[in-house]
Every structure is written in C-alpha cells, then in structure tokens.
Coordinates of C-alpha atoms in Angstrom, one line a residue:
M1 CA 10.1 18.5 3.8
E2 CA 7.6 20.9 5.4
N3 CA 4.6 22.6 4.1
N4 CA 3.9 25.8 6.1
S5 CA 0.2 26.0 5.1
I6 CA -0.9 23.8 8.0
I7 CA 1.2 25.8 10.5
S8 CA 0.0 29.1 9.3
G9 CA -3.7 28.1 9.8
D10 CA -4.6 27.7 6.1
K11 CA -6.5 24.7 4.9
P12 CA -4.1 21.7 4.9
T13 CA -3.1 20.1 1.6
V14 CA -3.7 16.3 1.3
M15 CA -2.3 14.4 -1.7
V16 CA -3.8 11.1 -2.7
T17 CA -2.2 8.3 -4.6
N18 CA -2.8 4.5 -4.9
D19 CA -1.8 1.4 -6.8
D20 CA -5.2 0.5 -8.3
G21 CA -5.0 3.3 -10.7
I22 CA -6.4 6.8 -10.9
E23 CA -9.8 5.5 -11.8
G24 CA -9.9 3.0 -8.9
P25 CA -13.1 3.1 -6.9
G26 CA -11.2 3.4 -3.6
L27 CA -9.3 6.5 -4.7
L28 CA -12.3 8.2 -6.1
A29 CA -14.4 7.5 -3.0
L30 CA -11.6 8.8 -0.8
V31 CA -11.2 12.0 -2.8
Q32 CA -14.9 12.5 -2.9
V33 CA -15.2 12.3 0.9
L34 CA -12.1 14.6 1.4
V35 CA -13.5 17.2 -1.0
S36 CA -17.0 17.0 0.6
T37 CA -15.7 18.1 4.0
R38 CA -14.3 21.4 2.5
R39 CA -11.5 21.2 5.0
Y40 CA -8.6 20.3 2.7
N41 CA -6.9 21.2 -0.5
V42 CA -7.0 17.9 -2.3
L43 CA -4.3 16.9 -4.8
V44 CA -4.2 13.6 -6.7
C45 CA -1.1 12.0 -8.3
A46 CA -1.8 8.4 -9.1
P47 CA -0.8 5.7 -11.7
D48 CA -2.7 5.8 -15.0
T49 CA -3.1 2.0 -14.9
E50 CA -3.3 -0.6 -12.2
Q51 CA -0.1 -1.1 -10.4
S52 CA -1.1 -3.6 -7.7
A53 CA 1.7 -5.7 -6.0
V54 CA 4.5 -3.7 -7.7
S55 CA 6.0 -3.1 -4.2
H56 CA 8.4 -0.1 -4.0
C57 CA 9.6 -0.2 -7.6
I58 CA 10.6 3.1 -9.2
T59 CA 11.1 4.2 -12.8
W60 CA 14.7 5.0 -13.5
R61 CA 15.7 4.4 -17.1
H62 CA 13.2 6.5 -18.9
P63 CA 10.9 9.6 -18.3
I64 CA 7.4 9.1 -17.1
A65 CA 4.4 10.7 -18.8
V66 CA 1.9 12.9 -16.8
K67 CA -1.5 14.0 -17.9
Q68 CA -4.0 16.2 -16.0
V69 CA -7.4 14.6 -15.5
H70 CA -10.7 15.8 -14.1
I71 CA -11.8 14.8 -10.7
D72 CA -14.4 17.0 -9.0
G73 CA -12.9 19.3 -6.4
A74 CA -9.3 18.1 -6.8
T75 CA -6.2 18.9 -8.9
A76 CA -5.4 15.5 -10.4
Y77 CA -2.7 14.0 -12.6
A78 CA -2.4 10.5 -14.0
V79 CA 1.2 9.2 -14.2
S80 CA 2.7 6.4 -16.2
G81 CA 4.7 5.2 -13.2
S82 CA 4.5 3.2 -10.0
P83 CA 2.9 4.4 -6.7
A84 CA 6.3 5.2 -5.4
D85 CA 6.9 7.3 -8.6
C86 CA 3.6 9.1 -8.0
A87 CA 4.3 9.9 -4.4
S88 CA 7.9 11.1 -5.1
L89 CA 6.7 13.3 -8.0
G90 CA 3.8 14.7 -6.1
I91 CA 5.8 15.9 -3.1
S92 CA 8.8 17.2 -5.2
K93 CA 7.3 20.7 -5.9
T94 CA 8.0 19.9 -9.6
L95 CA 4.3 19.0 -10.4
F96 CA 2.5 20.9 -7.6
P97 CA 3.7 24.3 -6.3
S98 CA 4.1 23.1 -2.7
V99 CA 4.7 20.0 -0.6
P100 CA 1.5 18.5 0.7
D101 CA 1.0 18.3 4.5
L102 CA -0.1 14.7 4.3
V103 CA 0.0 11.9 1.7
I104 CA -2.7 9.2 1.7
S105 CA -2.2 6.1 -0.4
G106 CA -5.4 4.2 -1.1
I107 CA -8.1 3.1 -0.6
N108 CA -6.8 -0.3 -1.8
M109 CA -9.2 -3.0 -3.0
G110 CA -7.9 -5.7 -0.6
S111 CA -6.2 -5.7 2.8
N112 CA -2.5 -5.1 3.3
C113 CA -1.4 -6.9 6.5
G114 CA 1.5 -8.9 7.7
Y115 CA 4.2 -9.7 5.1
H116 CA 1.9 -8.4 2.3
V117 CA 3.0 -4.9 3.1
V118 CA 6.3 -5.9 1.3
Y119 CA 4.4 -6.6 -1.9
S120 CA 2.0 -3.7 -1.6
G121 CA 2.1 -0.8 -4.0
T122 CA -0.4 1.0 -1.8
V123 CA 1.9 0.8 1.3
A124 CA 4.9 1.8 -0.9
G125 CA 3.2 5.0 -1.9
A126 CA 3.0 6.0 1.7
R127 CA 6.4 4.7 2.5
E128 CA 8.0 6.8 -0.3
A129 CA 6.5 10.0 1.1
F130 CA 7.7 9.0 4.6
L131 CA 11.2 8.4 3.3
N132 CA 11.2 11.9 2.0
G133 CA 10.0 13.4 5.3
V134 CA 6.3 13.8 4.4
P135 CA 3.7 12.4 6.9
A136 CA 1.8 9.5 5.2
I137 CA -1.0 7.0 5.6
S138 CA -1.7 3.9 3.6
V139 CA -5.3 2.7 3.6
S140 CA -6.8 -0.6 2.5
Y141 CA -10.2 -2.1 2.6
D142 CA -10.6 -5.9 3.1
W143 CA -12.7 -6.5 -0.1
V144 CA -14.6 -9.8 -0.1
G145 CA -16.0 -10.9 -3.4
A146 CA -19.8 -11.3 -3.6
K147 CA -20.1 -9.5 -0.2
S148 CA -18.4 -6.1 -0.6
S149 CA -19.8 -3.2 -2.7
I150 CA -18.4 0.0 -4.1
N151 CA -20.3 1.9 -1.4
D152 CA -18.0 0.3 1.2
F153 CA -15.2 2.4 -0.1
T154 CA -17.2 5.5 0.9
L155 CA -17.9 4.1 4.3
S156 CA -14.2 3.3 4.7
A157 CA -13.1 6.8 3.7
E158 CA -15.6 8.3 6.2
A159 CA -14.3 6.0 8.9
C160 CA -10.7 7.3 8.2
L161 CA -11.6 10.9 8.7
P162 CA -11.1 11.0 12.5
I163 CA -7.6 9.6 12.0
I164 CA -6.8 12.0 9.1
N165 CA -8.0 14.9 11.2
G166 CA -6.1 13.7 14.2
V167 CA -2.8 13.4 12.3
L168 CA -3.2 16.9 10.8
A169 CA -4.0 18.3 14.3
E170 CA -0.8 16.8 15.7
L171 CA 1.2 18.1 12.7
R172 CA -0.2 21.6 13.3
N173 CA 0.9 21.3 16.9
K174 CA 4.3 19.9 15.8
T175 CA 3.7 16.9 18.1
Y176 CA 3.3 14.1 15.5
P177 CA 6.1 11.5 15.6
P178 CA 8.3 11.7 12.5
N179 CA 9.7 8.2 12.7
C180 CA 6.7 6.2 11.3
F181 CA 3.8 6.2 8.9
L182 CA 0.4 4.6 9.4
N183 CA -1.0 1.6 7.7
I184 CA -4.8 1.4 8.1
D185 CA -6.8 -1.7 7.2
L186 CA -10.6 -1.6 7.3
P187 CA -12.7 -4.7 7.8
A188 CA -15.1 -6.2 5.2
N189 CA -18.1 -5.4 7.3
I190 CA -17.1 -1.7 7.6
A191 CA -20.7 -0.6 8.3
N192 CA -20.5 -2.5 11.6
H193 CA -16.8 -2.2 12.5
K194 CA -15.7 -2.5 16.2
G195 CA -13.7 0.7 16.3
Y196 CA -10.0 1.5 15.9
K197 CA -7.3 -0.8 17.3
L198 CA -3.6 -0.1 17.4
T199 CA -1.8 -3.2 16.1
K200 CA 1.6 -4.4 15.1
Q201 CA 2.6 -5.9 11.8
G202 CA 2.2 -9.7 11.9
K203 CA 3.6 -12.5 9.8
S204 CA 0.4 -13.4 7.9
L205 CA 1.1 -14.4 4.3
I206 CA -0.9 -16.1 1.5
K207 CA 1.3 -18.9 0.1
M208 CA 1.4 -18.8 -3.6
G209 CA 2.8 -21.1 -6.2
W210 CA 3.0 -21.5 -10.0
R211 CA 1.1 -23.6 -12.5
Q212 CA 1.8 -24.1 -16.1
V213 CA -1.1 -23.1 -18.5
T214 CA -1.6 -23.5 -22.2
S215 CA -3.2 -20.1 -22.9
D216 CA -3.5 -16.6 -21.5
K217 CA -7.2 -17.4 -20.6
A218 CA -6.4 -20.3 -18.3
G219 CA -6.1 -19.9 -14.5
G220 CA -8.1 -16.7 -14.0
K221 CA -6.8 -13.4 -12.8
M222 CA -4.9 -12.6 -9.6
L223 CA -6.7 -9.6 -8.1
S224 CA -5.1 -6.8 -6.0
T225 CA -6.7 -8.6 -3.0
M226 CA -4.2 -11.5 -3.7
V227 CA -7.0 -13.9 -4.4
M228 CA -7.8 -15.7 -7.6
E229 CA -10.8 -14.6 -9.7
T230 CA -11.7 -17.6 -11.8
D231 CA -14.5 -15.9 -13.7
S232 CA -13.6 -16.1 -17.4
T233 CA -14.6 -12.5 -17.9
A234 CA -11.8 -11.5 -15.6
S235 CA -9.1 -13.6 -17.2
T236 CA -5.6 -12.5 -17.3
E237 CA -4.6 -10.6 -20.4
I238 CA -1.3 -11.5 -21.9
N239 CA 0.0 -10.3 -25.2
T240 CA 0.2 -13.7 -26.9
S241 CA 1.4 -12.1 -30.1
A242 CA 4.8 -11.8 -28.5
T243 CA 4.9 -15.5 -27.6
S244 CA 5.4 -18.5 -29.7
A245 CA 5.3 -22.3 -29.4
E246 CA 8.8 -22.1 -27.8
H247 CA 7.4 -20.1 -24.9
L248 CA 6.0 -21.7 -21.7
L249 CA 3.2 -19.9 -19.9
F250 CA 2.9 -20.0 -16.1
T251 CA 0.3 -18.4 -13.8
R252 CA 0.3 -17.9 -10.0
E253 CA -2.1 -19.8 -7.9
I254 CA -3.1 -19.7 -4.2
R255 CA -1.7 -22.6 -2.2
S256 CA -2.9 -21.7 1.3
G257 CA -4.4 -18.8 3.2
P258 CA -2.8 -16.7 5.9
V259 CA -2.2 -18.2 9.4
D260 CA -2.2 -15.9 12.5
E261 CA 0.0 -17.1 15.3
D262 CA -0.5 -14.1 17.7
D263 CA -2.4 -10.9 18.2
N264 CA -1.5 -8.8 15.1
D265 CA -2.9 -6.6 12.3
H266 CA -4.5 -9.4 10.3
R267 CA -6.2 -11.2 13.2
S268 CA -7.6 -7.9 14.5
L269 CA -8.9 -7.0 11.1
Q270 CA -10.7 -10.3 10.8
E271 CA -12.2 -9.7 14.2
G272 CA -13.9 -6.6 12.8
Y273 CA -11.5 -3.8 13.9
I274 CA -10.1 -0.9 11.9
T275 CA -6.4 -1.6 12.4
V276 CA -3.9 1.1 12.7
T277 CA -0.4 -0.2 12.4
P278 CA 2.7 2.1 12.7
L279 CA 5.3 1.1 10.1
G280 CA 8.9 2.2 9.3
A281 CA 11.3 1.6 6.5
L282 CA 13.9 -0.5 8.3
S283 CA 14.0 -4.3 7.9
N284 CA 15.3 -5.3 11.3
V285 CA 15.5 -9.0 12.1
E286 CA 14.4 -10.9 15.2
I287 CA 16.6 -10.4 18.2
D288 CA 17.5 -14.1 18.5
C289 CA 18.7 -14.1 14.8
H290 CA 20.9 -11.1 15.4
A291 CA 22.4 -12.7 18.6
Y292 CA 23.2 -16.0 16.7
L293 CA 24.9 -14.2 13.9
K294 CA 26.9 -12.0 16.3
E295 CA 28.6 -15.2 17.5
W296 CA 28.7 -16.9 14.1
L297 CA 30.3 -14.2 11.9
P298 CA 33.7 -13.9 13.7
N299 CA 34.2 -17.6 13.2
V300 CA 33.6 -17.6 9.5
A301 CA 37.1 -16.5 8.5
E302 CA 38.7 -19.0 10.9
R303 CA 36.6 -21.9 9.5
L304 CA 37.4 -20.9 6.0
S305 CA 41.2 -20.8 6.8
A306 CA 41.0 -24.1 8.5
S307 CA 39.2 -25.8 5.6
A308 CA 41.7 -24.3 3.1
L309 CA 44.5 -26.1 4.9

C-alpha cells in the first residue's frame, strides 16, 4: 500500500492505534503531541476497551462495531476489536479515504521487550500494518508504579518525534527499508534518558504461573505492564454471575522477573536508553537448531520403519 500524500509534498498522514484502549493516557498524549506540531494529519483507530496482551488476535466470526469519538485535532474512531483489527481497518480505505503514510501503535503503559513482543497487542498493531505494506512503529513506555506519572507519556511522545520525522523523511525520499518495522521502548526516567540506541530483540521474559483463588477479588489485577497490582481497588473483574460452585477460579501470578544474558533491548532500556529495535514477522529459529533438524528429519522415516518391524 502507498499513500501519495507524503510523496506529493502534502502533510503526511499518521494513524495511531494502541492496546490500552482509545482513552488510554499514552495514546491521548501521543495524539496531542502529534497534533500540536501541526505537521501531520492525525487519524486514530483504536480499541474501545483495553486489549492488553491479546497479541495478534483478529476478529473473524462476527462484525465489529465502530463509533466516531472526539479527540482534539484528530479524526478518531473507537472499535470493538483488537489492535490488529484496528490497524487493518484503519489502513483499508474502508474507514478513512486514504492509506496513512505511517502507523504508530502506542504509547503502551509498560515496556515491550524480548519475548513480550509476542504477547503484546501494541506490537501487533504495528505488525499488522507492516504485514500490509504500511510503515509502522510500536511505542511503549516502561511504566513503574509509584514513580511514573501521566506526564511521562507526553515526554515519551516528544522524545519519539525525531524518529517519527526521520522515518517520514526517508519515506518521502523512498529510501526507507520495507522489510521491518520499529519497536521503540522508552525508559522509566524518560526526563533523563541517555539517548537513542539501536538494539536487537532479546530473550527477556517474566515467568508467570497460576494460582487458584476463591473469588474474583483475590490475587489482584495483572496490568498491561505484566506486573501484579495487589491494591484491592484495582482487583480483577470477573462476571461471577456466570460461574457456580462447580467452577474453579484461577489467576495468573508473577514467578520471576526477566533475566538478561546479553546486550539486548531490555538491558539497554534498564540502562536508561530509548531502545529502537527493528522487528519483522518471521519466526526464524536459532541456526544450531536448524542445523540439528536438517540431519534429524531425514532419519525419522527410517527409524519409524525400523521400529514397526
């Protein structure tokens, strides 16, 4: 897909989506900063409710509902679907009259590094645009409870402007690489960040388990940051009217935090850098694994035949 507005010299069109929902503070801060520059036409196509950690799920079996909402300076729609749904609909020319020049998914409340990009609805929103040939960026802020504030989203959005403008400039010159999208993570202390750092996706992963509970109020709420909020005011809401004494209730819990084994996106983020990680959509395995299976696979049929005898 290609939008000729950026090539013709008109103001570029940027579409924003997210997984925290259209009222999420990160999205609203990002849109406000983009609008305030007066350099872009800003569109918003985002979920009408929180869709954190839904990964790249799509709605297939039923229609989705779309409602226009008011966000100053932008044309905005709330969608009863996933981030991937929103990205797909927003670039389809079905909802908006043209394809945006750039899709930005975020700003997420919580980082998305390492293996967490697999779970992330924020990253999926950008990936969906990328899969359909539209340049995309996913943006996440490393929210830390009791330390971070809503204003940090504005600082994060402002810190992303040079990258956004740089990508649009490369698109205008037709020199931007088409085989990747960018995943940006901003450190908790965004006001004193150490600058931009090109990183690679690491293997960091928060280990989670399950615990049986006796009610929907037990165990706290898993936030989009993939940490547990134990404050009773933020307890998980479950429709217990649909449950009975025959049902068992289970809640996720954190077992251990991420471990960094080498220089990667998560480690650099914790060191205070704004990490810029190119991502694709292929799930290639480690070279040694592929080499092993290359020798193993031809012998499978022979071993099966021998065991049958």
